[in-house]
Amino acid sequence: NRAMLSFPDFTAIQLQNNIFHKKNPKKQPMKTFLSIALAIILLASVQSCSDNGLAGSWLGAPTRINIGGTADTQFTPKLTFVPNEENDTEGDVTIASEIAVLDVLPSNDSLVAPYEISLYGTSEIKGTYRMVDDDEIIISLDNSTLNVNISSKDIRFNESQFTQRLIPDEIQDQAPQIARRYASRIQHTLGIEILQYSRLDDVKIDKDLLMCEINDRDVTFRSLTPRK
């Protein structure tokens, strides 16, 4: 006949089993191990989604744009993403650029021959962004925030292409008006050109590089923000 355990004896055995399991984690039930493993996987998943690496500034390569009547115009874009604190898949974005123009002032009553002119300036436009399907970024830009600045101090008048003569003083005095005229022309064209940035497809971030497609063109940006 099997001896019946008294209540105190049964309680003692249970305590011994509990102590044994605490000292020997490998003996824990399989369901406990699976629960811990699942929790680790979920935590890693949340961390990877919450840190997509997009935040910061990204510099693109110089791109030619067609400003009617100018010999050569380039703008170098810089995208800055500022994610929301609650959700970093959306937030604010600024697209700034450096602008360089090389043109020729045609001859007129004041100029006996064409002169080369170099202009430098900046532009900026603000908006918002949101990530879709992890590899697509939709950007909504506010055209009312587009600003193009060409400083008259950054205008360079070069000598005549033909006569090697310096440009007359009266033309150099017109630098402020020339700067405003070019800024207006650039703003109109840039407002159209920059619409291409409304959608970034096939986005991939590899360390300091952001690669994507813009209007079916492969484009690469380099990070200006220190990366871990």
mmCIF file of C-alpha atoms in Angstrom:
data_model
loop_
_atom_site.group_PDB
_atom_site.id
_atom_site.type_symbol
_atom_site.label_atom_id
_atom_site.label_comp_id
_atom_site.label_asym_id
_atom_site.label_seq_id
_atom_site.Cartn_x
_atom_site.Cartn_y
_atom_site.Cartn_z
ATOM 1 C CA ASN A 1 0.000 0.000 0.000
ATOM 2 C CA ARG A 2 1.268 3.453 -0.930
ATOM 3 C CA ALA A 3 1.658 5.760 1.998
ATOM 4 C CA MET A 4 -0.460 8.885 1.892
ATOM 5 C CA LEU A 5 1.426 12.198 2.177
ATOM 6 C CA SER A 6 0.327 14.552 4.834
ATOM 7 C CA PHE A 7 -0.307 18.219 3.926
ATOM 8 C CA PRO A 8 2.995 19.428 5.468
ATOM 9 C CA ASP A 9 4.983 16.772 3.568
ATOM 10 C CA PHE A 10 3.301 17.695 0.257
ATOM 11 C CA THR A 11 4.037 21.380 0.775
ATOM 12 C CA ALA A 12 7.705 20.633 1.487
ATOM 13 C CA ILE A 13 8.047 18.667 -1.754
ATOM 14 C CA GLN A 14 6.496 21.532 -3.736
ATOM 15 C CA LEU A 15 8.953 24.022 -2.226
ATOM 16 C CA GLN A 16 11.869 21.746 -3.099
ATOM 17 C CA ASN A 17 10.671 21.511 -6.705
ATOM 18 C CA ASN A 18 10.388 25.303 -6.959
ATOM 19 C CA ILE A 19 13.913 25.773 -5.590
ATOM 20 C CA PHE A 20 15.253 23.124 -7.963
ATOM 21 C CA HIS A 21 13.767 24.868 -10.995
ATOM 22 C CA LYS A 22 15.155 28.263 -9.947
ATOM 23 C CA LYS A 23 18.660 26.857 -9.584
ATOM 24 C CA ASN A 24 18.397 24.969 -12.871
ATOM 25 C CA PRO A 25 16.899 27.238 -15.551
ATOM 26 C CA LYS A 26 17.394 24.561 -18.188
ATOM 27 C CA LYS A 27 14.735 22.536 -16.426
ATOM 28 C CA GLN A 28 12.141 25.301 -16.806
ATOM 29 C CA PRO A 29 9.070 24.271 -18.808
ATOM 30 C CA MET A 30 9.363 24.626 -22.584
ATOM 31 C CA LYS A 31 6.508 27.102 -22.713
ATOM 32 C CA THR A 32 8.486 29.517 -20.504
ATOM 33 C CA PHE A 33 11.456 29.349 -22.873
ATOM 34 C CA LEU A 34 9.230 29.978 -25.887
ATOM 35 C CA SER A 35 7.595 32.939 -24.169
ATOM 36 C CA ILE A 36 10.975 34.546 -23.480
ATOM 37 C CA ALA A 37 12.153 33.917 -27.043
ATOM 38 C CA LEU A 38 8.983 35.432 -28.467
ATOM 39 C CA ALA A 39 9.365 38.509 -26.274
ATOM 40 C CA ILE A 40 12.945 39.030 -27.497
ATOM 41 C CA ILE A 41 11.876 38.733 -31.151
ATOM 42 C CA LEU A 42 9.037 41.221 -30.654
ATOM 43 C CA LEU A 43 11.364 43.677 -28.901
ATOM 44 C CA ALA A 44 13.888 43.479 -31.734
ATOM 45 C CA SER A 45 11.115 44.023 -34.252
ATOM 46 C CA VAL A 46 9.873 47.136 -32.450
ATOM 47 C CA GLN A 47 13.395 48.570 -32.228
ATOM 48 C CA SER A 48 14.076 48.042 -35.939
ATOM 49 C CA CYS A 49 10.802 49.725 -36.920
ATOM 50 C CA SER A 50 11.271 52.627 -34.550
ATOM 51 C CA ASP A 51 14.747 53.451 -35.881
ATOM 52 C CA ASN A 52 14.564 53.612 -39.666
ATOM 53 C CA GLY A 53 17.715 55.739 -39.983
ATOM 54 C CA LEU A 54 15.990 58.452 -42.001
ATOM 55 C CA ALA A 55 16.300 61.312 -39.510
ATOM 56 C CA GLY A 56 18.904 63.956 -40.348
ATOM 57 C CA SER A 57 20.244 65.689 -43.454
ATOM 58 C CA TRP A 58 21.122 64.045 -46.775
ATOM 59 C CA LEU A 59 23.104 65.739 -49.563
ATOM 60 C CA GLY A 60 22.479 64.927 -53.203
ATOM 61 C CA ALA A 61 24.656 65.364 -56.266
ATOM 62 C CA PRO A 62 24.569 68.546 -58.418
ATOM 63 C CA THR A 63 21.700 68.375 -60.899
ATOM 64 C CA ARG A 64 21.245 70.481 -64.036
ATOM 65 C CA ILE A 65 17.951 72.266 -64.422
ATOM 66 C CA ASN A 66 16.736 74.126 -67.468
ATOM 67 C CA ILE A 67 16.266 77.818 -66.712
ATOM 68 C CA GLY A 68 15.127 79.293 -69.994
ATOM 69 C CA GLY A 69 17.807 81.411 -71.620
ATOM 70 C CA THR A 70 20.668 80.535 -69.251
ATOM 71 C CA ALA A 71 23.789 78.727 -70.362
ATOM 72 C CA ASP A 72 24.128 76.404 -67.360
ATOM 73 C CA THR A 73 22.213 76.121 -64.062
ATOM 74 C CA GLN A 74 22.839 73.527 -61.373
ATOM 75 C CA PHE A 75 21.264 72.932 -57.998
ATOM 76 C CA THR A 76 22.561 70.641 -55.257
ATOM 77 C CA PRO A 77 19.682 69.393 -53.081
ATOM 78 C CA LYS A 78 19.804 68.701 -49.354
ATOM 79 C CA LEU A 79 16.927 66.824 -47.700
ATOM 80 C CA THR A 80 16.424 67.151 -43.938
ATOM 81 C CA PHE A 81 13.959 64.816 -42.209
ATOM 82 C CA VAL A 82 12.700 65.615 -38.702
ATOM 83 C CA PRO A 83 10.479 62.741 -37.475
ATOM 84 C CA ASN A 84 7.624 63.126 -35.042
ATOM 85 C CA GLU A 85 8.359 62.091 -31.480
ATOM 86 C CA GLU A 86 5.428 59.661 -31.398
ATOM 87 C CA ASN A 87 5.971 58.100 -34.837
ATOM 88 C CA ASP A 88 9.202 58.382 -36.806
ATOM 89 C CA THR A 89 7.608 57.141 -40.034
ATOM 90 C CA GLU A 90 6.273 60.659 -40.581
ATOM 91 C CA GLY A 91 7.297 64.204 -39.757
ATOM 92 C CA ASP A 92 8.619 67.457 -41.227
ATOM 93 C CA VAL A 93 10.961 67.772 -44.186
ATOM 94 C CA THR A 94 12.985 70.640 -45.643
ATOM 95 C CA ILE A 95 14.498 70.585 -49.119
ATOM 96 C CA ALA A 96 17.266 73.145 -49.412
ATOM 97 C CA SER A 97 19.719 73.606 -52.248
ATOM 98 C CA GLU A 98 22.754 75.483 -53.402
ATOM 99 C CA ILE A 99 22.362 77.070 -56.827
ATOM 100 C CA ALA A 100 25.053 77.948 -59.346
ATOM 101 C CA VAL A 101 24.365 79.766 -62.628
ATOM 102 C CA LEU A 102 26.741 80.476 -65.489
ATOM 103 C CA ASP A 103 25.277 82.770 -68.120
ATOM 104 C CA VAL A 104 26.157 85.304 -70.768
ATOM 105 C CA LEU A 105 24.936 88.890 -70.746
ATOM 106 C CA PRO A 106 24.167 89.726 -74.380
ATOM 107 C CA SER A 107 25.414 92.896 -75.990
ATOM 108 C CA ASN A 108 23.145 95.942 -75.863
ATOM 109 C CA ASP A 109 23.399 99.729 -75.780
ATOM 110 C CA SER A 110 25.635 99.530 -72.706
ATOM 111 C CA LEU A 111 27.624 96.442 -73.685
ATOM 112 C CA VAL A 112 29.588 96.399 -76.908
ATOM 113 C CA ALA A 113 30.150 92.629 -76.529
ATOM 114 C CA PRO A 114 28.711 89.723 -74.476
ATOM 115 C CA TYR A 115 30.047 89.205 -70.943
ATOM 116 C CA GLU A 116 30.029 86.087 -68.806
ATOM 117 C CA ILE A 117 28.229 86.237 -65.481
ATOM 118 C CA SER A 118 28.338 83.786 -62.549
ATOM 119 C CA LEU A 119 25.663 83.755 -59.862
ATOM 120 C CA TYR A 120 25.375 81.755 -56.654
ATOM 121 C CA GLY A 121 22.448 81.397 -54.303
ATOM 122 C CA THR A 122 20.283 79.131 -52.172
ATOM 123 C CA SER A 123 16.728 77.875 -52.063
ATOM 124 C CA GLU A 124 14.480 76.275 -49.465
ATOM 125 C CA ILE A 125 11.038 74.710 -49.328
ATOM 126 C CA LYS A 126 9.258 73.027 -46.406
ATOM 127 C CA GLY A 127 6.695 70.286 -46.098
ATOM 128 C CA THR A 128 5.839 66.976 -44.449
ATOM 129 C CA TYR A 129 6.653 63.344 -45.197
ATOM 130 C CA ARG A 130 5.352 59.888 -44.418
ATOM 131 C CA MET A 131 6.803 56.467 -45.070
ATOM 132 C CA VAL A 132 4.718 53.853 -46.876
ATOM 133 C CA ASP A 133 5.483 50.106 -47.039
ATOM 134 C CA ASP A 134 8.959 50.669 -45.524
ATOM 135 C CA ASP A 135 10.544 51.572 -48.891
ATOM 136 C CA GLU A 136 8.508 54.517 -50.152
ATOM 137 C CA ILE A 137 8.425 58.109 -48.931
ATOM 138 C CA ILE A 138 5.590 60.470 -49.822
ATOM 139 C CA ILE A 139 6.534 64.159 -49.501
ATOM 140 C CA SER A 140 3.955 66.945 -49.431
ATOM 141 C CA LEU A 141 5.587 70.315 -50.092
ATOM 142 C CA ASP A 142 4.132 73.718 -49.293
ATOM 143 C CA ASN A 143 4.835 75.837 -52.369
ATOM 144 C CA SER A 144 4.144 79.005 -50.405
ATOM 145 C CA THR A 145 7.354 78.344 -48.417
ATOM 146 C CA LEU A 146 9.596 78.177 -51.507
ATOM 147 C CA ASN A 147 12.250 80.856 -51.301
ATOM 148 C CA VAL A 148 15.125 81.521 -53.696
ATOM 149 C CA ASN A 149 17.866 83.913 -52.682
ATOM 150 C CA ILE A 150 20.504 85.223 -55.091
ATOM 151 C CA SER A 151 22.803 87.687 -53.364
ATOM 152 C CA SER A 152 24.133 90.531 -55.476
ATOM 153 C CA LYS A 153 27.390 90.173 -53.536
ATOM 154 C CA ASP A 154 27.778 86.663 -54.983
ATOM 155 C CA ILE A 155 27.511 87.813 -58.610
ATOM 156 C CA ARG A 156 30.748 87.666 -60.565
ATOM 157 C CA PHE A 157 31.146 89.577 -63.827
ATOM 158 C CA ASN A 158 33.883 88.123 -65.984
ATOM 159 C CA GLU A 159 35.732 89.844 -68.780
ATOM 160 C CA SER A 160 34.298 89.937 -72.249
ATOM 161 C CA GLN A 161 34.561 86.681 -74.143
ATOM 162 C CA PHE A 162 35.779 88.513 -77.217
ATOM 163 C CA THR A 163 37.446 91.780 -76.288
ATOM 164 C CA GLN A 164 38.910 90.679 -72.889
ATOM 165 C CA ARG A 165 37.679 94.027 -71.548
ATOM 166 C CA LEU A 166 36.296 94.318 -68.023
ATOM 167 C CA ILE A 167 32.602 94.931 -67.657
ATOM 168 C CA PRO A 168 31.624 98.589 -67.352
ATOM 169 C CA ASP A 169 30.967 100.007 -63.894
ATOM 170 C CA GLU A 170 27.391 100.945 -64.786
ATOM 171 C CA ILE A 171 26.588 97.264 -65.404
ATOM 172 C CA GLN A 172 28.171 96.179 -62.118
ATOM 173 C CA ASP A 173 25.979 98.747 -60.381
ATOM 174 C CA GLN A 174 22.972 96.852 -61.680
ATOM 175 C CA ALA A 175 23.898 93.726 -59.684
ATOM 176 C CA PRO A 176 20.908 93.980 -57.262
ATOM 177 C CA GLN A 177 18.405 94.170 -60.140
ATOM 178 C CA ILE A 178 20.154 91.322 -61.959
ATOM 179 C CA ALA A 179 20.060 89.184 -58.802
ATOM 180 C CA ARG A 180 16.321 89.707 -58.358
ATOM 181 C CA ARG A 181 15.640 88.927 -62.015
ATOM 182 C CA TYR A 182 17.516 85.631 -61.903
ATOM 183 C CA ALA A 183 15.958 84.696 -58.536
ATOM 184 C CA SER A 184 12.488 85.118 -60.024
ATOM 185 C CA ARG A 185 13.312 82.981 -63.053
ATOM 186 C CA ILE A 186 14.917 80.267 -60.945
ATOM 187 C CA GLN A 187 12.040 80.175 -58.445
ATOM 188 C CA HIS A 188 9.507 79.553 -61.205
ATOM 189 C CA THR A 189 11.481 76.658 -62.723
ATOM 190 C CA LEU A 190 12.616 75.208 -59.399
ATOM 191 C CA GLY A 191 9.024 75.108 -58.167
ATOM 192 C CA ILE A 192 8.271 72.718 -61.035
ATOM 193 C CA GLU A 193 11.518 70.764 -60.834
ATOM 194 C CA ILE A 194 11.226 70.094 -57.125
ATOM 195 C CA LEU A 195 7.830 68.429 -57.551
ATOM 196 C CA GLN A 196 9.794 65.330 -58.573
ATOM 197 C CA TYR A 197 10.738 64.952 -54.910
ATOM 198 C CA SER A 198 7.107 64.373 -53.960
ATOM 199 C CA ARG A 199 7.721 60.628 -54.093
ATOM 200 C CA LEU A 200 10.860 58.608 -53.317
ATOM 201 C CA ASP A 201 10.574 54.973 -54.417
ATOM 202 C CA ASP A 202 12.590 51.878 -53.538
ATOM 203 C CA VAL A 203 14.267 53.651 -50.607
ATOM 204 C CA LYS A 204 17.282 51.903 -49.099
ATOM 205 C CA ILE A 205 19.576 53.205 -46.347
ATOM 206 C CA ASP A 206 23.035 51.679 -46.119
ATOM 207 C CA LYS A 207 25.133 53.357 -43.439
ATOM 208 C CA ASP A 208 25.858 56.857 -44.797
ATOM 209 C CA LEU A 209 23.992 56.428 -48.090
ATOM 210 C CA LEU A 210 20.332 56.859 -48.925
ATOM 211 C CA MET A 211 19.474 55.327 -52.291
ATOM 212 C CA CYS A 212 16.140 55.721 -54.026
ATOM 213 C CA GLU A 213 14.335 56.308 -57.297
ATOM 214 C CA ILE A 214 12.999 59.752 -58.170
ATOM 215 C CA ASN A 215 10.885 59.960 -61.306
ATOM 216 C CA ASP A 216 12.377 56.622 -62.492
ATOM 217 C CA ARG A 217 15.952 57.873 -61.945
ATOM 218 C CA ASP A 218 18.385 56.250 -59.511
ATOM 219 C CA VAL A 219 19.486 58.889 -57.006
ATOM 220 C CA THR A 220 21.930 58.657 -54.100
ATOM 221 C CA PHE A 221 22.194 60.997 -51.117
ATOM 222 C CA ARG A 222 25.071 61.133 -48.633
ATOM 223 C CA SER A 223 24.385 61.603 -44.938
ATOM 224 C CA LEU A 224 25.492 64.870 -43.327
ATOM 225 C CA THR A 225 24.419 63.613 -39.896
ATOM 226 C CA PRO A 226 26.881 61.527 -37.825
ATOM 227 C CA ARG A 227 25.804 57.884 -37.867
ATOM 228 C CA LYS A 228 26.363 55.275 -35.170
#
